[in-house]
Coordinates of C-alpha atoms and ligand atoms in Angstrom, one line a residue:
Chain A
M244 CA -137.7 -75.1 97.1
N245 CA -138.7 -75.0 100.8
L246 CA -141.5 -72.5 101.1
S247 CA -142.6 -73.5 104.6
V248 CA -142.8 -71.1 107.6
K249 CA -143.4 -71.8 111.3
L250 CA -145.4 -69.3 113.2
P251 CA -147.1 -69.7 116.6
G252 CA -149.8 -72.4 116.1
L253 CA -149.2 -72.4 112.4
N254 CA -147.1 -74.8 110.5
L255 CA -147.5 -73.3 107.0
K256 CA -146.4 -75.2 104.0
N257 CA -146.1 -71.9 102.2
P258 CA -146.7 -68.3 103.4
I259 CA -149.8 -67.7 101.2
M260 CA -153.2 -67.4 102.7
P261 CA -156.4 -65.9 101.4
A262 CA -157.4 -62.9 103.5
S263 CA -160.4 -62.8 105.7
G264 CA -163.6 -61.7 104.0
C265 CA -162.3 -62.2 100.5
F266 CA -162.6 -66.0 100.5
G267 CA -165.8 -66.7 102.5
F268 CA -165.3 -70.1 104.1
G269 CA -163.5 -71.5 101.1
K270 CA -166.4 -73.3 99.6
E271 CA -166.6 -71.3 96.4
Y272 CA -162.9 -71.3 95.7
S273 CA -162.7 -75.0 96.3
E274 CA -164.5 -75.3 93.0
Y275 CA -161.5 -73.7 91.4
Y276 CA -158.6 -75.6 93.0
D277 CA -157.6 -77.9 95.8
L278 CA -157.4 -75.8 99.0
S279 CA -154.7 -78.1 100.3
L280 CA -152.3 -76.1 98.1
L281 CA -152.7 -73.1 100.4
G282 CA -150.5 -72.3 103.4
G283 CA -153.7 -71.5 105.3
V284 CA -157.2 -70.0 105.0
M285 CA -158.3 -67.0 107.0
M286 CA -162.0 -67.3 107.4
K287 CA -164.6 -64.6 107.1
A288 CA -165.3 -62.8 110.4
A289 CA -167.3 -64.6 113.1
T290 CA -169.6 -62.8 115.5
Q291 CA -171.6 -64.1 118.4
F292 CA -174.9 -64.1 116.5
E293 CA -175.8 -64.1 112.8
R294 CA -175.1 -60.6 111.2
L295 CA -176.9 -59.5 108.1
G296 CA -174.5 -56.7 107.3
N297 CA -175.0 -53.4 105.6
P298 CA -177.4 -52.3 102.9
T299 CA -176.3 -52.6 99.2
P300 CA -174.4 -51.4 97.2
R301 CA -171.7 -52.7 99.4
V302 CA -168.7 -52.4 97.0
A303 CA -167.4 -49.8 94.6
E304 CA -164.4 -49.9 92.3
T305 CA -161.7 -47.2 92.8
S306 CA -158.4 -46.5 91.0
A307 CA -156.2 -49.6 91.7
G308 CA -158.6 -50.8 94.4
M309 CA -162.0 -51.0 95.8
L310 CA -164.2 -49.9 98.7
N311 CA -166.3 -52.3 100.6
A312 CA -168.8 -52.0 103.4
I313 CA -170.0 -55.5 103.8
G314 CA -170.6 -55.0 107.5
L315 CA -169.3 -58.4 108.8
Q316 CA -172.2 -60.5 107.4
N317 CA -171.8 -64.0 108.8
P318 CA -174.0 -66.8 110.1
G319 CA -172.7 -66.5 113.7
V320 CA -169.9 -68.4 115.4
Q321 CA -171.8 -71.6 116.2
Q322 CA -172.9 -72.1 112.6
I323 CA -169.3 -71.5 111.5
I324 CA -168.0 -74.1 113.9
D325 CA -170.7 -76.7 113.1
H326 CA -170.9 -76.2 109.3
E327 CA -168.0 -74.3 107.8
V328 CA -165.0 -75.5 109.9
P329 CA -165.6 -79.2 109.3
R330 CA -165.8 -78.6 105.5
L331 CA -162.5 -76.7 105.5
A332 CA -160.9 -79.2 107.9
K333 CA -160.9 -81.8 105.1
Y334 CA -158.1 -79.9 103.4
D335 CA -154.5 -80.2 104.4
T336 CA -154.1 -76.5 105.3
S337 CA -154.1 -74.3 108.4
I338 CA -157.4 -72.6 109.5
I339 CA -157.4 -69.2 111.1
A340 CA -160.7 -67.9 112.5
N341 CA -161.3 -64.2 112.2
I342 CA -163.2 -62.9 115.2
A343 CA -165.2 -59.7 115.6
G344 CA -167.6 -58.1 118.0
S345 CA -169.3 -55.0 119.2
S346 CA -168.2 -55.3 122.8
I347 CA -165.4 -56.9 124.8
E348 CA -167.9 -59.6 126.0
E349 CA -168.8 -60.5 122.4
Y350 CA -165.1 -60.9 121.5
E351 CA -164.6 -63.1 124.6
F352 CA -167.6 -65.2 123.7
V353 CA -166.6 -65.7 120.1
A354 CA -162.9 -66.5 121.1
A355 CA -164.0 -69.0 123.7
S356 CA -166.5 -70.6 121.3
F357 CA -163.6 -71.7 119.0
N358 CA -162.1 -73.7 121.9
Q359 CA -164.8 -76.3 120.9
T360 CA -162.8 -77.2 117.8
T361 CA -159.2 -78.4 117.4
D362 CA -159.5 -77.8 113.6
V363 CA -159.0 -74.1 114.0
D364 CA -155.3 -73.4 114.5
A365 CA -155.3 -69.8 115.4
L366 CA -157.4 -66.7 115.9
E367 CA -157.2 -63.5 114.0
L368 CA -158.6 -60.8 116.3
N369 CA -160.3 -58.2 114.0
I370 CA -160.3 -54.9 115.9
S371 CA -160.1 -53.0 112.7
C372 CA -163.3 -53.3 110.7
P373 CA -164.3 -49.8 109.6
N374 CA -167.8 -50.9 108.6
V375 CA -169.6 -51.6 111.9
K376 CA -171.2 -49.0 114.1
E377 CA -170.2 -50.2 117.5
G378 CA -166.9 -51.7 118.5
G379 CA -164.8 -52.7 115.6
I380 CA -162.7 -49.6 114.8
Q381 CA -162.8 -48.2 118.4
F382 CA -160.9 -51.2 119.6
G383 CA -158.4 -50.8 116.7
T384 CA -157.7 -47.1 117.1
D385 CA -157.3 -46.7 120.9
P386 CA -154.2 -48.6 122.2
F387 CA -155.8 -48.9 125.7
M388 CA -158.9 -50.6 124.2
A389 CA -156.8 -52.8 121.9
K390 CA -154.7 -54.0 124.8
K391 CA -157.8 -54.7 126.8
V392 CA -159.6 -56.8 124.2
T393 CA -156.4 -58.7 123.4
E394 CA -155.9 -59.6 127.0
V395 CA -159.5 -60.8 127.3
V396 CA -159.3 -62.9 124.2
K397 CA -155.9 -64.4 125.1
K398 CA -157.4 -65.5 128.4
A399 CA -160.6 -66.9 126.9
S400 CA -158.9 -68.8 124.1
N401 CA -156.6 -71.8 124.0
K402 CA -155.2 -70.8 120.6
P403 CA -152.5 -68.4 119.4
V404 CA -154.0 -65.0 118.8
Y405 CA -153.0 -62.7 115.9
V406 CA -154.3 -59.2 116.3
K407 CA -155.3 -57.5 113.0
L408 CA -154.4 -53.9 113.1
S409 CA -156.2 -51.0 111.5
P410 CA -154.2 -48.6 109.3
N411 CA -156.6 -45.8 110.3
V412 CA -154.3 -44.6 113.1
H413 CA -151.7 -41.9 113.5
N414 CA -149.2 -44.2 115.3
I415 CA -149.2 -47.8 114.2
V416 CA -146.2 -48.7 116.2
E417 CA -147.9 -47.7 119.4
M418 CA -150.9 -49.9 118.5
A419 CA -148.6 -52.9 117.7
K420 CA -146.6 -52.5 121.0
A421 CA -149.8 -52.3 123.0
V422 CA -151.1 -55.6 121.7
E423 CA -147.7 -57.3 121.9
E424 CA -147.6 -56.3 125.6
A425 CA -151.1 -57.7 126.0
G426 CA -149.8 -61.1 124.9
A427 CA -150.6 -61.2 121.2
D428 CA -148.8 -64.1 119.5
G429 CA -148.6 -62.2 116.2
L430 CA -149.9 -59.3 114.2
S431 CA -151.9 -59.2 111.1
M432 CA -151.6 -56.0 109.1
I433 CA -153.2 -54.2 107.5
N434 CA -157.0 -54.0 107.4
T435 CA -158.6 -51.6 105.0
L436 CA -158.2 -47.8 105.0
T437 CA -161.5 -45.8 105.4
G438 CA -162.5 -44.2 102.1
M439 CA -165.3 -42.7 100.1
K440 CA -166.4 -42.3 96.5
I441 CA -169.1 -40.0 95.1
H442 CA -171.2 -40.5 92.0
L443 CA -171.2 -37.0 90.3
P444 CA -174.6 -37.0 88.6
S445 CA -176.5 -38.0 91.7
R446 CA -174.0 -36.6 94.3
K447 CA -174.5 -39.8 96.2
P448 CA -171.8 -41.9 97.7
L449 CA -171.3 -45.0 95.6
I450 CA -171.8 -47.3 98.6
A451 CA -174.9 -47.3 100.7
N452 CA -172.9 -47.0 104.0
K453 CA -171.3 -43.8 102.5
T454 CA -167.8 -44.8 103.6
G455 CA -166.1 -48.1 103.1
G456 CA -162.8 -49.8 103.5
L457 CA -160.2 -49.3 100.7
S458 CA -158.3 -52.4 99.6
G459 CA -156.3 -53.6 96.7
P460 CA -153.0 -52.4 95.1
A461 CA -153.7 -48.8 96.1
I462 CA -153.0 -49.6 99.8
K463 CA -149.9 -51.7 99.3
P464 CA -147.4 -48.9 99.9
V465 CA -149.2 -48.0 103.1
A466 CA -149.0 -51.6 104.4
I467 CA -145.3 -51.9 103.5
R468 CA -144.5 -48.7 105.4
M469 CA -146.4 -49.8 108.4
I470 CA -145.0 -53.3 108.5
Y471 CA -141.5 -51.9 108.1
E472 CA -142.0 -49.4 111.0
V473 CA -143.6 -52.1 113.3
R474 CA -140.9 -54.7 112.5
Q475 CA -138.2 -52.3 113.9
Q476 CA -140.0 -52.2 117.3
V477 CA -141.9 -55.4 117.8
S478 CA -140.6 -58.9 117.9
I479 CA -143.8 -61.0 117.4
P480 CA -144.4 -62.3 113.8
I481 CA -146.4 -60.3 111.3
I482 CA -148.9 -61.6 108.7
G483 CA -148.8 -58.9 106.0
M484 CA -151.6 -58.0 103.6
G485 CA -152.8 -55.2 101.4
G486 CA -152.8 -55.2 97.6
I487 CA -150.8 -58.3 97.1
T488 CA -151.2 -59.7 93.5
S489 CA -147.9 -61.3 92.7
A490 CA -144.9 -63.3 94.0
E491 CA -142.8 -60.1 93.8
D492 CA -145.3 -58.4 96.1
V493 CA -144.9 -61.2 98.6
L494 CA -141.1 -60.9 98.6
E495 CA -141.5 -57.1 99.2
Y496 CA -143.7 -57.9 102.2
L497 CA -141.2 -60.4 103.6
I498 CA -138.3 -58.0 103.2
A499 CA -140.3 -55.2 104.8
G500 CA -140.9 -57.4 107.8
A501 CA -143.7 -59.8 107.3
D502 CA -143.4 -63.5 108.0
A503 CA -146.3 -64.7 105.9
V504 CA -148.9 -62.9 103.8
A505 CA -152.6 -62.9 103.0
V506 CA -154.1 -62.1 99.6
G507 CA -157.5 -60.4 99.6
T508 CA -159.0 -58.3 96.8
A509 CA -156.8 -60.0 94.1
N510 CA -159.0 -63.2 94.5
F511 CA -161.9 -61.2 93.0
Q512 CA -159.9 -60.4 89.9
N513 CA -158.3 -63.9 89.5
P514 CA -159.7 -66.8 91.5
F515 CA -156.4 -68.7 91.0
V516 CA -154.2 -65.9 92.3
C517 CA -153.1 -67.7 95.5
V518 CA -152.0 -70.8 93.6
D519 CA -150.4 -68.7 90.9
I520 CA -148.3 -66.9 93.5
I521 CA -147.4 -70.1 95.2
N522 CA -146.2 -71.5 91.9
E523 CA -144.2 -68.4 91.0
L524 CA -142.6 -67.9 94.4
P525 CA -139.6 -70.3 94.0
E526 CA -138.5 -68.7 90.8
V527 CA -138.8 -65.2 92.2
L528 CA -137.0 -66.1 95.4
E529 CA -134.2 -67.6 93.4
Q530 CA -134.0 -64.6 91.1
Y531 CA -133.3 -62.4 94.1
G532 CA -130.8 -64.8 95.7
F533 CA -132.9 -66.5 98.3
N534 CA -133.2 -70.3 98.8
S535 CA -136.3 -70.5 101.1
I536 CA -138.8 -68.3 102.8
E537 CA -136.9 -68.8 106.1
D538 CA -133.8 -67.6 104.2
V539 CA -135.5 -64.3 103.3
I540 CA -136.7 -63.9 106.9
E541 CA -133.2 -64.5 108.3
K542 CA -131.4 -62.3 105.9
R543 CA -133.6 -59.4 106.6
G544 CA -132.2 -59.8 110.2
I545 CA -135.4 -60.8 111.9
T546 CA -135.7 -63.9 114.0
V547 CA -139.1 -65.3 114.7
Chain B
M1097 CA -163.6 -78.2 89.1
R1098 CA -164.0 -74.9 87.4
K1099 CA -161.3 -73.9 84.9
R1100 CA -159.7 -70.8 83.6
E1101 CA -162.0 -69.7 80.7
T1102 CA -161.0 -67.7 77.7
M1103 CA -163.4 -66.3 75.2
S1104 CA -162.2 -65.4 71.7
V1105 CA -164.0 -62.4 70.2
L1106 CA -165.7 -63.2 66.9
S1107 CA -167.5 -59.8 66.4
V1108 CA -168.7 -56.7 68.2
T1109 CA -171.6 -54.9 66.6
Q1110 CA -173.5 -51.8 67.7
I1111 CA -177.2 -52.8 67.7
A1112 CA -178.8 -49.7 69.3
T1113 CA -177.7 -46.4 71.0
D1114 CA -174.7 -47.3 73.3
T1115 CA -175.7 -51.0 73.0
F1116 CA -173.3 -53.6 71.7
E1117 CA -173.6 -57.3 70.8
M1118 CA -170.5 -59.3 71.2
I1119 CA -170.2 -62.8 69.9
A1120 CA -167.3 -64.8 71.3
E1121 CA -166.2 -68.4 71.2
N1122 CA -166.0 -70.7 74.2
S1123 CA -167.3 -74.2 73.8
R1124 CA -167.8 -75.0 77.5
I1125 CA -169.8 -71.9 78.2
S1126 CA -171.9 -72.3 75.1
E1127 CA -172.7 -75.9 76.0
Q1128 CA -173.4 -75.3 79.7
A1129 CA -175.0 -71.8 80.0
K1130 CA -178.6 -71.6 81.2
P1131 CA -180.7 -68.6 80.6
G1132 CA -180.1 -66.0 83.3
Q1133 CA -176.5 -67.0 84.0
F1134 CA -173.8 -64.5 83.5
V1135 CA -170.1 -64.3 82.7
H1136 CA -167.8 -62.3 84.9
I1137 CA -165.4 -60.5 82.6
Y1138 CA -161.9 -59.3 83.4
I1139 CA -161.2 -56.0 81.7
P1140 CA -157.5 -55.0 81.9
G1141 CA -156.8 -52.1 84.2
H1142 CA -159.8 -52.8 86.5
T1143 CA -159.8 -54.2 89.9
L1144 CA -163.2 -55.8 89.6
R1145 CA -164.7 -58.0 86.9
R1146 CA -167.8 -56.9 85.1
P1147 CA -170.9 -59.2 85.2
I1148 CA -172.7 -59.5 81.8
S1149 CA -175.6 -61.9 81.2
I1150 CA -175.4 -64.5 78.5
A1151 CA -177.9 -63.3 75.8
A1152 CA -177.7 -66.5 73.7
V1153 CA -175.6 -69.5 73.0
D1154 CA -174.9 -71.4 69.9
P1155 CA -173.3 -74.7 70.7
S1156 CA -173.0 -75.5 66.9
T1157 CA -170.4 -72.7 66.6
A1158 CA -169.3 -72.9 70.2
S1159 CA -170.2 -69.3 70.6
V1160 CA -171.9 -67.1 73.2
S1161 CA -173.6 -63.7 72.6
L1162 CA -173.4 -60.9 75.1
V1163 CA -175.4 -57.7 74.8
F1164 CA -174.3 -54.8 76.9
K1165 CA -174.8 -51.1 77.3
A1166 CA -171.5 -49.0 77.3
I1167 CA -172.2 -46.9 80.4
G1168 CA -168.8 -46.6 82.1
D1169 CA -165.1 -47.2 81.6
G1170 CA -165.3 -51.0 81.6
T1171 CA -168.1 -51.5 79.2
K1172 CA -166.8 -48.8 76.9
Q1173 CA -163.5 -50.6 76.8
L1174 CA -165.3 -53.9 76.0
S1175 CA -167.3 -52.2 73.2
N1176 CA -163.9 -51.5 71.4
Y1177 CA -162.7 -55.1 71.4
L1178 CA -161.8 -56.4 68.1
P1179 CA -162.2 -59.9 66.5
G1180 CA -159.5 -62.3 67.6
M1181 CA -159.0 -60.7 71.0
Q1182 CA -159.0 -63.1 74.0
I1183 CA -161.0 -62.3 77.1
D1184 CA -160.5 -63.8 80.5
V1185 CA -163.9 -64.8 81.9
L1186 CA -165.5 -66.7 84.8
G1187 CA -168.6 -68.5 83.9
P1188 CA -171.2 -69.5 83.4
N1189 CA -171.9 -68.1 86.9
G1190 CA -175.0 -68.1 89.0
N1191 CA -178.3 -70.0 88.8
G1192 CA -180.4 -69.4 85.8
F1193 CA -184.1 -69.7 84.9
S1194 CA -185.4 -73.2 84.9
I1195 CA -186.8 -74.2 81.5
D1196 CA -188.3 -77.3 83.0
I1197 CA -191.9 -76.2 82.9
S1198 CA -195.1 -77.9 81.8
E1199 CA -196.3 -77.5 78.2
D1200 CA -199.6 -76.0 79.2
E1201 CA -198.0 -73.0 80.8
R1202 CA -198.6 -69.6 79.1
V1203 CA -195.6 -67.5 80.0
L1204 CA -195.1 -63.8 80.0
L1205 CA -191.5 -62.5 79.5
I1206 CA -190.9 -58.9 80.6
G1207 CA -187.5 -57.3 80.0
G1208 CA -186.4 -53.7 80.6
G1209 CA -183.3 -52.2 78.9
V1210 CA -180.3 -54.4 79.5
G1211 CA -182.6 -56.8 81.2
V1212 CA -183.8 -57.8 77.7
P1213 CA -180.7 -59.9 76.8
P1214 CA -181.2 -62.7 79.5
M1215 CA -184.9 -62.7 78.5
Y1216 CA -183.9 -63.4 74.9
H1217 CA -181.8 -66.4 76.0
L1218 CA -184.8 -67.7 77.9
A1219 CA -187.2 -67.1 75.1
K1220 CA -185.0 -68.8 72.6
R1221 CA -184.4 -71.8 74.7
L1222 CA -188.1 -72.1 75.6
S1223 CA -189.0 -72.0 72.0
E1224 CA -186.3 -74.5 71.0
E1225 CA -187.0 -77.0 73.7
T1226 CA -190.8 -76.7 74.3
S1227 CA -193.9 -75.5 72.5
I1228 CA -195.0 -73.2 75.3
D1229 CA -197.0 -70.2 74.4
I1230 CA -194.8 -67.1 74.9
V1231 CA -195.7 -63.4 75.0
S1232 CA -192.9 -60.9 75.5
V1233 CA -193.1 -57.3 76.7
L1234 CA -190.0 -55.3 76.3
G1235 CA -189.4 -51.8 77.6
F1236 CA -186.8 -49.3 76.4
Q1237 CA -186.1 -45.6 77.0
T1238 CA -186.5 -44.5 73.5
K1239 CA -186.8 -45.7 69.9
N1240 CA -183.0 -45.7 69.3
A1241 CA -182.5 -47.9 72.3
V1242 CA -184.7 -50.8 71.0
F1243 CA -183.0 -54.0 70.1
Y1244 CA -183.8 -57.6 69.4
E1245 CA -187.4 -56.8 68.4
E1246 CA -187.2 -59.0 65.3
E1247 CA -185.6 -61.8 67.2
F1248 CA -188.4 -61.8 69.8
N1249 CA -191.1 -61.5 67.1
R1250 CA -189.8 -64.8 65.6
I1251 CA -190.5 -66.5 68.9
G1252 CA -193.9 -65.2 69.8
E1253 CA -196.2 -62.2 70.2
T1254 CA -194.0 -59.2 71.2
Y1255 CA -194.9 -55.8 72.5
I1256 CA -192.5 -52.9 72.7
V1257 CA -193.0 -49.9 75.1
T1258 CA -190.8 -46.8 75.3
D1259 CA -190.6 -44.3 78.1
D1260 CA -190.9 -41.3 75.7
G1261 CA -193.4 -42.9 73.3
S1262 CA -191.1 -42.6 70.3
Y1263 CA -191.8 -46.2 69.4
G1264 CA -194.3 -48.9 70.4
T1265 CA -196.6 -48.1 73.3
H1266 CA -195.9 -45.0 75.2
G1267 CA -195.2 -45.8 78.9
V1268 CA -193.5 -48.5 81.0
V1269 CA -193.9 -52.2 80.8
T1270 CA -196.2 -52.3 83.8
D1271 CA -198.7 -50.2 82.0
I1272 CA -199.5 -53.1 79.7
V1273 CA -198.6 -56.3 81.5
G1274 CA -202.0 -56.4 83.2
Q1275 CA -203.6 -56.9 79.8
F1276 CA -202.3 -60.4 79.4
T1277 CA -204.9 -62.0 81.7
D1278 CA -204.5 -65.6 80.4
R1279 CA -200.8 -65.9 81.5
T1280 CA -200.0 -68.6 84.1
Q1281 CA -196.4 -67.5 84.9
Y1282 CA -194.0 -64.6 84.3
F1283 CA -190.2 -64.2 84.0
S1284 CA -188.6 -60.8 84.3
C1285 CA -185.3 -58.9 84.2
G1286 CA -184.7 -55.2 84.4
P1287 CA -184.1 -52.4 86.8
L1288 CA -185.2 -52.8 90.4
P1289 CA -188.1 -50.3 90.3
M1290 CA -189.4 -52.1 87.2
L1291 CA -189.2 -55.5 88.9
R1292 CA -190.9 -54.2 92.0
A1293 CA -193.8 -52.9 89.9
V1294 CA -194.0 -56.1 87.9
K1295 CA -194.1 -58.2 91.1
S1296 CA -196.9 -56.1 92.6
K1297 CA -198.9 -56.0 89.3
L1298 CA -198.6 -59.7 88.7
S1299 CA -198.9 -60.9 92.2
H1300 CA -201.7 -63.4 91.2
I1301 CA -199.4 -65.6 89.2
P1302 CA -196.0 -67.1 90.1
G1303 CA -193.0 -65.2 88.8
K1304 CA -189.2 -65.4 88.6
V1305 CA -187.1 -62.3 88.6
S1306 CA -183.5 -61.8 87.7
L1307 CA -181.6 -59.1 89.6
E1308 CA -178.5 -57.0 89.5
E1309 CA -176.2 -55.8 92.2
R1310 CA -172.7 -54.5 92.3
M1311 CA -170.3 -57.5 92.7
G1312 CA -167.0 -58.1 94.3
C1313 CA -166.1 -61.8 93.7
G1314 CA -169.0 -62.8 91.5
V1315 CA -168.8 -66.4 92.9
G1316 CA -170.4 -66.2 96.3
A1317 CA -167.5 -65.6 98.6
C1318 CA -167.5 -61.9 99.5
M1319 CA -171.2 -61.1 100.4
A1320 CA -171.2 -57.9 98.3
C1321 CA -174.2 -58.7 96.2
V1322 CA -176.9 -59.6 98.6
L1323 CA -180.6 -59.2 98.4
P1324 CA -183.0 -59.4 101.4
T1325 CA -185.4 -62.3 101.5
V1326 CA -188.9 -62.3 103.0
D1327 CA -187.7 -64.5 105.9
N1328 CA -185.2 -61.9 107.0
H1329 CA -182.1 -63.3 105.5
Y1330 CA -180.0 -62.4 102.6
K1331 CA -179.3 -64.3 99.4
K1332 CA -176.3 -63.8 97.2
I1333 CA -177.2 -62.6 93.7
C1334 CA -174.1 -63.9 92.1
S1335 CA -174.3 -67.5 93.3
E1336 CA -177.8 -68.1 94.7
G1337 CA -179.3 -65.9 92.0
P1338 CA -179.4 -63.8 89.9
V1339 CA -182.8 -65.5 89.3
F1340 CA -185.2 -65.7 92.3
V1341 CA -188.7 -66.7 92.9
A1342 CA -190.5 -63.3 93.1
E1343 CA -192.4 -64.1 96.3
E1344 CA -189.2 -65.1 98.2
V1345 CA -187.3 -61.8 97.9
V1346 CA -187.8 -58.3 99.1
L1347 CA -187.5 -55.9 96.1
Ligands
FAD1598 C1 -175.9 -60.5 87.0 C2 -175.7 -59.3 86.2 C3 -176.0 -59.3 84.9 C4 -175.8 -58.2 84.1 N1 -176.0 -58.3 82.7 C5 -175.9 -57.2 81.9 C6 -176.1 -57.3 80.5 O1 -176.5 -58.4 80.0 N2 -176.0 -56.2 79.8 C7 -175.6 -55.0 80.3 O2 -175.5 -54.0 79.6 N3 -175.4 -54.9 81.7 C8 -175.5 -56.0 82.5 N4 -175.3 -55.8 83.8 C9 -174.8 -54.6 84.3 C10 -173.3 -54.4 84.1 O3 -172.6 -55.3 84.9 C11 -172.8 -53.0 84.4 O4 -173.4 -52.1 83.5 C12 -171.3 -52.9 84.2 O5 -170.6 -53.7 85.1 C13 -170.8 -51.5 84.2 O6 -169.4 -51.5 84.1 P1 -168.7 -50.2 83.7 O7 -167.2 -50.4 83.9 O8 -169.1 -49.8 82.3 O9 -169.3 -49.1 84.7 P2 -168.6 -48.4 85.9 O10 -169.7 -47.5 86.5 O11 -167.3 -47.7 85.5 O12 -168.3 -49.6 86.9 C14 -167.8 -49.4 88.1 C15 -168.2 -50.6 89.0 O13 -169.6 -50.6 89.2 C16 -170.1 -51.9 88.8 N5 -171.4 -51.6 88.2 C17 -171.8 -50.5 87.5 N6 -173.1 -50.6 87.1 C18 -173.5 -51.8 87.6 C19 -174.8 -52.4 87.4 N7 -175.8 -51.9 86.8 N8 -174.9 -53.7 88.0 C20 -173.8 -54.2 88.6 N9 -172.6 -53.6 88.7 C21 -172.5 -52.4 88.2 C22 -169.1 -52.4 87.8 O14 -169.2 -53.8 87.6 C23 -167.8 -52.0 88.4 O15 -167.4 -52.8 89.4 C24 -175.4 -57.0 84.7 C25 -175.2 -56.9 86.0 C26 -175.3 -58.0 86.8 C27 -175.1 -57.9 88.3
FMN1599 C1 -165.0 -57.5 100.6 C2 -164.0 -57.5 101.8 C3 -164.4 -58.1 103.0 C4 -163.6 -58.1 104.1 N1 -164.0 -58.7 105.2 C5 -163.1 -58.7 106.3 C6 -163.5 -59.4 107.5 O1 -164.6 -60.0 107.6 N2 -162.6 -59.4 108.5 C7 -161.3 -58.8 108.4 O2 -160.5 -58.9 109.3 N3 -161.0 -58.2 107.3 C8 -161.8 -58.2 106.2 N4 -161.4 -57.6 105.0 C9 -160.0 -57.0 104.9 C10 -159.1 -58.0 104.2 O3 -158.9 -59.2 105.0 C11 -157.7 -57.3 104.0 O4 -157.1 -57.0 105.3 C12 -157.7 -56.1 103.2 O5 -158.7 -56.2 102.1 C13 -156.4 -55.8 102.5 O6 -155.9 -56.8 101.7 P1 -156.1 -56.7 100.1 O7 -155.7 -55.4 99.6 O8 -155.3 -57.9 99.6 O9 -157.6 -57.0 99.8 C14 -162.3 -57.5 103.9 C15 -161.9 -57.0 102.7 C16 -162.7 -57.0 101.6 C17 -162.3 -56.4 100.3
FES1600 S1 -170.2 -60.8 94.5 FE1 -169.2 -61.8 96.1 S2 -170.8 -62.8 97.0 FE2 -171.7 -62.1 95.2

């Protein structure tokens, strides 16, 4: 069965990609399977300089999910371009660089840096990380700022730009429209929902940063609703994510309005989850009367 | 390539208060595991896997022992597993203690609470593969929490300390580790405050410490489990540890 999908800059052999921050730069999971099986890989966030991230504990388990406050730990964009991208480029898969920053200038710098390499196929503009003090979430919750940073990044980069939206907003459609107007080539949704968990005996939050981003199956209904709402009003493609663990979940995302998906937290539970989903997809599509991914996308009435 | 691993439970026995020893079969892990390495266990109903150190291996029966304290939902569930049940695990994960040390070393092993199981694996392997002189100091909260005393006694001189003085020496491990002045190297695993105290007390000899931190992936991809290093970087406990050279990390 044909599982391929064409999106701006991305010729995906299948619509499954590991989500940013949940797969590092692919090295560890390449010990479990051939990364060429994947539609694409969304790399861990890149910032201008090395970031050491937040104090530990950085994660906590919750019902049907987890909280994380990693704080964008990464070796800095140049290290990523010099050492991580070449290793990933050996695989026959698309590479999406996730870019983050504390200021418009930093986003611009990081976006422009990736012009050095033709191995990166697209950028995912992370304006939605809830775990950094400056920037991050402000860009993702204020449509004016989101528009501005998208425009700057579009201008600085020679690659298609997917803007990753935060669910921590009252009106997701307004955010999506703002970045579409600013020239975004696609959307990526959703990032984590801000949450907190308290340890009763000590009355302390379970993660050092106090609050963290909620991910996993717990957030899937929120993501589906948001993608559905945005799909009605916006015509650029959407890469959907949030709690995907099975081929059925993928189909639900596609029907709601996504064009491809990313799988995050589920990798922690099952390192083979992306490959398992890819293998199960044909049967699940067939079971629901579809004969390709494009067929699902067409039948839901959306043209990409 | 790493494979899907399944362990088949052979037995689960309570060996101290809230402490269980699980013996499970998996030939690859029993052949490959080094002391200090851990298995990352999937427990149905939970988003995250649970890391548990490998407490011993027996390649002749293709089995692995895990010793764990039932403290929360996941480990309680694990303590109720029955023989014949299959467990989905990743492992052996992480870098262990190197047993490649010269025969004239006189080592000190220091374990605290659930830090004792990986020390047992190390002690057993050192005694099987070398004739190194081994002294062990094991700390527990109270008498009923003590386990593996006999097993350590078979390997070398062993001292038990308890927080409440109900058994062995009254106090914490660092109250007595200074007595062993002829030691040339130490290995330790236990709670962070204990490791911190051990490191400062034994700063005159080289040491290796095994650390715990809450994990996401358990394989090195998510950056959840980091530990600051003296050169202002971070190391990942799950993949670059859990064992580190004591002088290189900030405890
Ligand atoms: C490398 C390593 C080796 C370990 N080896 C052992 C061992 O041999 N024996 C043993 O009894 N315990 C060991 N632990 C601690 C053990 O992983 C936790 O006690 C266990 O995960 C608690 O799970 P729970 O579901 O019972 O607790 P819950 O509190 O319900 O767990 C909630 C979450 O917190 C995490 N968590 C809770 N406590 C710890 C902790 N101390 N360290 C890391 N994560 C924690 C859990 O993994 C889970 O993600 C080890 C930890 C690490 C990191
Ligand atoms: C540990 C962890 C780290 C993450 N790091 C990033 C990141 O660096 N950049 C980013 O855009 N999103 C990051 N995310 C968000 C995920 O990419 C994804 O949007 C979110 O987790 C929802 O998907 P899931 O429920 O499948 O995990 C991270 C998520 C987790 C759990
Ligand atoms: S737990 Fe993910 S890097 Fe260690």
